[in-house]
Short mmCIF file of C-alpha atoms in Angstrom, two decimals:
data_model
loop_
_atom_site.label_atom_id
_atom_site.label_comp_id
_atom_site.label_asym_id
_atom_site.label_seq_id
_atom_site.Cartn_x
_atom_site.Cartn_y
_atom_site.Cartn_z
CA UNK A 1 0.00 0.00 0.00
CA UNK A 2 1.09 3.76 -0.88
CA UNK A 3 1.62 6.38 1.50
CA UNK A 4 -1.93 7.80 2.55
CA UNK A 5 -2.44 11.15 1.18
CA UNK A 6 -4.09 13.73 3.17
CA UNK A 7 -5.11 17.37 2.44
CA UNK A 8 -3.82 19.87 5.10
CA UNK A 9 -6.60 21.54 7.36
CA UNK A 10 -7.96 24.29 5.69
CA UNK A 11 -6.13 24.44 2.31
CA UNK A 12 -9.71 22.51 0.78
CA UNK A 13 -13.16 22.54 1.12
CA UNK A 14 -14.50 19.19 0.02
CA UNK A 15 -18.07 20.12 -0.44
CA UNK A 16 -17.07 22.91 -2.90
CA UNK A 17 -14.18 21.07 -4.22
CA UNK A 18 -15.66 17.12 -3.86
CA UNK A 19 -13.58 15.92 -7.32
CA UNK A 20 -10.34 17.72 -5.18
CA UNK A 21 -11.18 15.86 -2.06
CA UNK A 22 -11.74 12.45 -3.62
CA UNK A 23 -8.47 12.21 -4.84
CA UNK A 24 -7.00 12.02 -1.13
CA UNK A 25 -7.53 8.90 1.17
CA UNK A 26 -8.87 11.27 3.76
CA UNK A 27 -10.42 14.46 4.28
CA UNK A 28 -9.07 16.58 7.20
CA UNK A 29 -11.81 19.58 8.05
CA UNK A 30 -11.04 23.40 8.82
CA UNK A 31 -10.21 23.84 12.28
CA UNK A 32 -13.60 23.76 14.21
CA UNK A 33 -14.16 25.94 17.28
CA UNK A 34 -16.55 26.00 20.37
CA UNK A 35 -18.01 29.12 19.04
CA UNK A 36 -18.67 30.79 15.47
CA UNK A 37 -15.62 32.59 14.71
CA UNK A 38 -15.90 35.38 11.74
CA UNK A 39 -11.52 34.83 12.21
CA UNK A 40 -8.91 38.26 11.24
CA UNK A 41 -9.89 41.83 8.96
CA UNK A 42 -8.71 41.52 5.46
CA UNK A 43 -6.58 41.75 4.01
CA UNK A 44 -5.91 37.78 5.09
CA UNK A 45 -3.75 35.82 2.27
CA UNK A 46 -0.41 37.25 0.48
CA UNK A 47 1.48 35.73 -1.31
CA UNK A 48 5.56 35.47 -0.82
CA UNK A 49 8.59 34.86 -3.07
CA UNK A 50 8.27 31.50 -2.12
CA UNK A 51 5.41 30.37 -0.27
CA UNK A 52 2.32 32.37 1.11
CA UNK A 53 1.13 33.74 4.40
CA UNK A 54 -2.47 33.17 5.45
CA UNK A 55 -4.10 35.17 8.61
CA UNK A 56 -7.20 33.55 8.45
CA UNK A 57 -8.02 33.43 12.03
CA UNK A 58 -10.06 30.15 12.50
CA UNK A 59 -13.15 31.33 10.58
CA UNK A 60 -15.91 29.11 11.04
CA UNK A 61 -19.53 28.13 12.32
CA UNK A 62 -19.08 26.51 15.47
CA UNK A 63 -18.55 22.93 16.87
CA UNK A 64 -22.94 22.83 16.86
CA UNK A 65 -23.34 23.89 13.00
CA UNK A 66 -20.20 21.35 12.35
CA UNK A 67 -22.09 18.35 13.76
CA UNK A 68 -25.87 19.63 12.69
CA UNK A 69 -24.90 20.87 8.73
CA UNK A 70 -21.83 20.34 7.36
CA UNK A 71 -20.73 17.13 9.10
CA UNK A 72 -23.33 14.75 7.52
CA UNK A 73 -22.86 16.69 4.08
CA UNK A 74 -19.15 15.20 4.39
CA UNK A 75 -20.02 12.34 5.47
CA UNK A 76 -21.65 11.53 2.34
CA UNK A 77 -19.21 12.25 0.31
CA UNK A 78 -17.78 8.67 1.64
CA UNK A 79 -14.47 9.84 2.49
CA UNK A 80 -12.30 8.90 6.32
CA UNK A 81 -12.71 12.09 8.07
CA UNK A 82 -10.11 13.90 10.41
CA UNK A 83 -11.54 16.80 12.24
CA UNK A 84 -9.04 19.65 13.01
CA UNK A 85 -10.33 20.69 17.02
CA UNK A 86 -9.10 23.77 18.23
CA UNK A 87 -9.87 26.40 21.40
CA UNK A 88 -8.78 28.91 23.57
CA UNK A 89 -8.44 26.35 26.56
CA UNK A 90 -7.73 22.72 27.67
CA UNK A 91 -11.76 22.83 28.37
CA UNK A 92 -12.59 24.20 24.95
CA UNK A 93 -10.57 21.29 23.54
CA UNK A 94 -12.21 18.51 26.19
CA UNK A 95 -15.06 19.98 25.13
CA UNK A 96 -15.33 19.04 21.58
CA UNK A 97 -13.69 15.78 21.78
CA UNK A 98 -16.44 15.12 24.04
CA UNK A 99 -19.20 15.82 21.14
CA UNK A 100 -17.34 14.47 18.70
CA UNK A 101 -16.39 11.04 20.34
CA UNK A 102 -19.83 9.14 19.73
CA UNK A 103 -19.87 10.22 16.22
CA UNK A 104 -19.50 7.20 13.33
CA UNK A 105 -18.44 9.37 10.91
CA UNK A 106 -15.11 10.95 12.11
CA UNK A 107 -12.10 8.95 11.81
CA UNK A 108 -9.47 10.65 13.61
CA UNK A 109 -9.43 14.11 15.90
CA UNK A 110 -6.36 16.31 14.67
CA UNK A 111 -5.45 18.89 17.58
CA UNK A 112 -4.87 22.04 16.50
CA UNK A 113 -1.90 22.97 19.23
CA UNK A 114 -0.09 25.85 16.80
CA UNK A 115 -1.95 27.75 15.34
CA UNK A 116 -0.35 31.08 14.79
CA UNK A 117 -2.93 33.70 13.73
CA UNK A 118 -4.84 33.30 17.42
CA UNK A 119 -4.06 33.42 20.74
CA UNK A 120 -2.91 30.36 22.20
CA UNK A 121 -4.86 28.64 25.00
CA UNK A 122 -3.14 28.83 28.81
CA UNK A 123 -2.22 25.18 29.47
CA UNK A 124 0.69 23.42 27.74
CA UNK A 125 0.27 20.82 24.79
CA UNK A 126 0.46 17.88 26.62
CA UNK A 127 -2.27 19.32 29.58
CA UNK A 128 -4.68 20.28 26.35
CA UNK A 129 -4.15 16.83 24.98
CA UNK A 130 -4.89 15.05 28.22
CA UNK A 131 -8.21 16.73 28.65
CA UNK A 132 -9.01 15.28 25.01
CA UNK A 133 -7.69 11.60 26.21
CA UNK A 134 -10.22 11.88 28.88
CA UNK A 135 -13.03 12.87 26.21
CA UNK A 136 -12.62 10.74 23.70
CA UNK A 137 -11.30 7.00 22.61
CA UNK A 138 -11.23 8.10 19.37
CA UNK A 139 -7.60 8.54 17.51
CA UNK A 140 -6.02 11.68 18.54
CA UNK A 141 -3.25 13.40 16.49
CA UNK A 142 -1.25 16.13 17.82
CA UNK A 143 -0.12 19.04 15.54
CA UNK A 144 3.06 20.98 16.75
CA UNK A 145 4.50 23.94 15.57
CA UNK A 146 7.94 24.18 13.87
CA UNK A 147 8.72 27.11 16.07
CA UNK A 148 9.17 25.01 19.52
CA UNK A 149 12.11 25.71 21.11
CA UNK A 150 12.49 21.55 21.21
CA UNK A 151 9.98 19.86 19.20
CA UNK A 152 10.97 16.24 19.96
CA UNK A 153 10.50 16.82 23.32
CA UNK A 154 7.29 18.54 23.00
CA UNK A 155 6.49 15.07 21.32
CA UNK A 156 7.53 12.94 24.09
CA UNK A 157 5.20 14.79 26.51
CA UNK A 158 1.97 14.66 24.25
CA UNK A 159 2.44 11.16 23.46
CA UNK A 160 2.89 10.81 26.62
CA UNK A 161 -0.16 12.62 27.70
CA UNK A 162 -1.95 10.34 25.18
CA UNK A 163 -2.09 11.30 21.74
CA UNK A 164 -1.19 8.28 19.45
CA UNK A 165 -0.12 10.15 16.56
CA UNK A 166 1.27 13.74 15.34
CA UNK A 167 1.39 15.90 12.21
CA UNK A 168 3.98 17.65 11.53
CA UNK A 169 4.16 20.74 10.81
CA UNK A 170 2.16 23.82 11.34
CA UNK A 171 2.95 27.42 9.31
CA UNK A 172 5.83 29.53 11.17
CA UNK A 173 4.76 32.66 11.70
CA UNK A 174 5.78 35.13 9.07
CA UNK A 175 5.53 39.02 7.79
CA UNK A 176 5.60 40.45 4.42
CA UNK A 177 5.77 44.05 3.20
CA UNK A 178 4.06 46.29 0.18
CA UNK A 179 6.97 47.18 -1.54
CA UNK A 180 4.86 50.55 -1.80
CA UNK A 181 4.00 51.49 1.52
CA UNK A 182 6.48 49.19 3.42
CA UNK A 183 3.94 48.73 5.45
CA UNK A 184 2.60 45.16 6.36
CA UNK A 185 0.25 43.17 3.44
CA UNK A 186 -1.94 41.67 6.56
CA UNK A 187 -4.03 43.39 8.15
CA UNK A 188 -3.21 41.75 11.49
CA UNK A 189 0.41 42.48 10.16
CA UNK A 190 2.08 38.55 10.81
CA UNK A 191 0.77 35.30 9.80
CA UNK A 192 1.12 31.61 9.01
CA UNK A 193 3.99 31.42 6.41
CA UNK A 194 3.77 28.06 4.13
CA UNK A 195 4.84 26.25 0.41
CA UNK A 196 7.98 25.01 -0.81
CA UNK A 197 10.30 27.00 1.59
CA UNK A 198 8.72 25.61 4.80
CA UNK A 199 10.13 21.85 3.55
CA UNK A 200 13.54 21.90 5.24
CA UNK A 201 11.67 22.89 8.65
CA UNK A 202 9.45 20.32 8.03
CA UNK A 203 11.73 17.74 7.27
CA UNK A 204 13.89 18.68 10.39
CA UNK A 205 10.99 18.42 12.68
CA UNK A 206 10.01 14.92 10.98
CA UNK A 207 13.05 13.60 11.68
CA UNK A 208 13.86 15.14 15.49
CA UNK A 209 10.30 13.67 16.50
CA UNK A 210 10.56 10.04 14.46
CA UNK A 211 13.29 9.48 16.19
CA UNK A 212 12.02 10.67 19.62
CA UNK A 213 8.77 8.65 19.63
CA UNK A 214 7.26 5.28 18.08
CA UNK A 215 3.40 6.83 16.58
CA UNK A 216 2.46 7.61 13.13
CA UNK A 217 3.83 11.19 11.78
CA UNK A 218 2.07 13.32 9.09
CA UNK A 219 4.15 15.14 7.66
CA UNK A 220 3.25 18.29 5.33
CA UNK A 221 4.96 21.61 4.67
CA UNK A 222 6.26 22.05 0.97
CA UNK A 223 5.29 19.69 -0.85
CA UNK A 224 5.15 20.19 -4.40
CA UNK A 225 6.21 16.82 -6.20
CA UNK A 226 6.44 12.80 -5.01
CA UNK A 227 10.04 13.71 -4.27
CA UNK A 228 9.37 15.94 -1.64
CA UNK A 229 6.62 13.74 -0.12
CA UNK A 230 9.43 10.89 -1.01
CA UNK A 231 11.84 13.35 1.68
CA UNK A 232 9.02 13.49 4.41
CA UNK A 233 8.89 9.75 4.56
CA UNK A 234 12.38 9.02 4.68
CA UNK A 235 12.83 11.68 7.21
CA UNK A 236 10.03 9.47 9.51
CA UNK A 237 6.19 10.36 8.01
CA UNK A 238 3.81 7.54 7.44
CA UNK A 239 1.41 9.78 5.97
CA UNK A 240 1.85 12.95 3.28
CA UNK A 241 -0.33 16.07 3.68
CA UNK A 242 -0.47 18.29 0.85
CA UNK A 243 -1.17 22.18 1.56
CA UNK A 244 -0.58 25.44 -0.29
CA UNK A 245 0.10 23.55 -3.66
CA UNK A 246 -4.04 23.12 -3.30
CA UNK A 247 -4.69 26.39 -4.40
CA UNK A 248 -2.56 26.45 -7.66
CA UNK A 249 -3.02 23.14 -8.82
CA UNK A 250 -6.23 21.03 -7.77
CA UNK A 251 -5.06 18.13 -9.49
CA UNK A 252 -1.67 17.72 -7.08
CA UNK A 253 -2.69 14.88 -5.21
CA UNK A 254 -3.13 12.32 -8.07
CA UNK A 255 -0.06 13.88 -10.12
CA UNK A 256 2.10 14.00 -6.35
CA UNK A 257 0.66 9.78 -5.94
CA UNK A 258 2.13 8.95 -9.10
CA UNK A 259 5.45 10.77 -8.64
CA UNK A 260 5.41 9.37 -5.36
CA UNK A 261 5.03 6.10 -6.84
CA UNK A 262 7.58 6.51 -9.83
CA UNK A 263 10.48 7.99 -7.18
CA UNK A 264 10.37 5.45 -4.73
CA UNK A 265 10.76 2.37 -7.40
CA UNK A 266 13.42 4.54 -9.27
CA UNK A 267 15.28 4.15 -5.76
CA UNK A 268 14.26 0.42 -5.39
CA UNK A 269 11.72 0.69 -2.68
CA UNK A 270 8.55 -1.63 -4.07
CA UNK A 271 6.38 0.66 -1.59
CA UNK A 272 6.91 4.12 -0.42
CA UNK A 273 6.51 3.39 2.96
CA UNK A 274 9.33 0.69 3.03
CA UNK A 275 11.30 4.36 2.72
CA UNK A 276 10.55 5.66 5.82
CA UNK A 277 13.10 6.56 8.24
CA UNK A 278 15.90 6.08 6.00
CA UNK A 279 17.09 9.61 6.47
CA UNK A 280 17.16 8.56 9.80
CA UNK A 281 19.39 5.46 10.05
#
């Protein structure tokens, strides 16, 4: 079997984009909240010399329009679904996990830890992802940012605390300029940089954590072709998440597959996954 392919949370929306989505072997959601969130001002989205920045804000309808309206539209779209969780609190977090736990149709619960256009919630990673351990049996992934001061050992502790997987990694927080004005393109001035230039941060923090900890790693940030989601999987990803490219070419995940496919048996390996970790060893 291939490496999974997964979209990153909120790069697609599968019921505006369902041919998109149906080329992935799951569908991870935007980042739900306890509340309705109308997120940052505009302007929100710039793009870089290499990469973009988003400021987005966690725009959306609350965890209670999630599970009444656009849950069950997802669901029949047939796909696995991951649902990104995210909240100003360790109780926020509990919180949804709770609502979301007796729910057939979600998969896995992806923890949105690093998100760098809010404010962050009070308790550490590992105390957020213990409250969701107590809510929920269902499979919880951790996502860290790149920008921890020591990201394997910010693994070790949410493991630890009971998440069984992690994804790896969120934006880094970034600022661009009008050439113009010199004045900041974002309204809120900073936001989440990603795309090709975010790869050798991602592959780093692959790499520190695979070696740290024995769970499944997605890993996105940069990729553009199979040989970069070739890189993530030798560097310790079981799983490929494909982001920014999304929004300039919607037909990246079956063209990235095949690549995927071609690069690993040009380097002998009769499945990608029997790559991973080589970077490692």
């Amino acid at each position: 079997m291939s490496a999974p392919l997964l979209n990153g949370s909120g790069c697609l929306d599968a019921l505006t984009a369902p041919d998109v989505a149906a080329q992935f072997d799951a569908f991870v959601t935007k980042t739900i909240t306890p509340q309705s969130r109308e997120g940052n001002p505009p302007v929100r989205i710039a793009e870089t010399e290499a990469g973009m920045l988003n400021s987005i804000g966690l725009q959306g309808p609350g965890i209670e329009v999630f599970l009444a309206d656009t849950l069950p539209r997802l669901a029949a779209q047939h796909l696995p679904i991951w649902v990104s969780v995210g909240g100003f609190s360790a109780a926020d977090f509990g919180g949804i996990c709770e609502l979301l736990d007796g729910r057939r149709d979600i998969d896995v619960i992806e923890l949105n830890l690093s998100c760098p256009n809010v404010d962050e919630a009070p308790e550490s990673s590992a105390q957020i992802v213990a409250a969701c351990r107590a809510s929920t049996v269902k499979p919880l992934y951790a996502k860290l940012s790149p920008s921890l001061s020591d990201i394997a050992e910010s693994a070790r502790a949410v493991v630890a605390a009971g998440a069984d997987g992690l994804t790896l990694v969120n934006t880094l927080r970034g600022m661009a300029l009008d050439s113009a004005t010199l004045r900041p393109k974002l309204a809120r001035g900073f936001g989440g940089y990603s795309g090709p230039a975010l790869k050798p941060v991602a592959l780093a923090c692959v790499s520190a954590c695979a070696r740290a900890v024995d769970v499944p790693i997605v890993g996105l940030g940069g990729v553009w072709s199979g040989q970069d989601a070739l890189e993530l999987i030798a560097a310790g990803a079981s799983v490929v998440s494909l982001g920014t490219v999304l929004f300039s070419d919607p037909t990246a995940p079956n063209r990235i597959r095949m690549e995927l496919e071609a690069e690993s048996a040009a380097r002998g390996y009769a499945d990608p996954l029997d790559a991973r970790g080589a970077a490692n060893s």
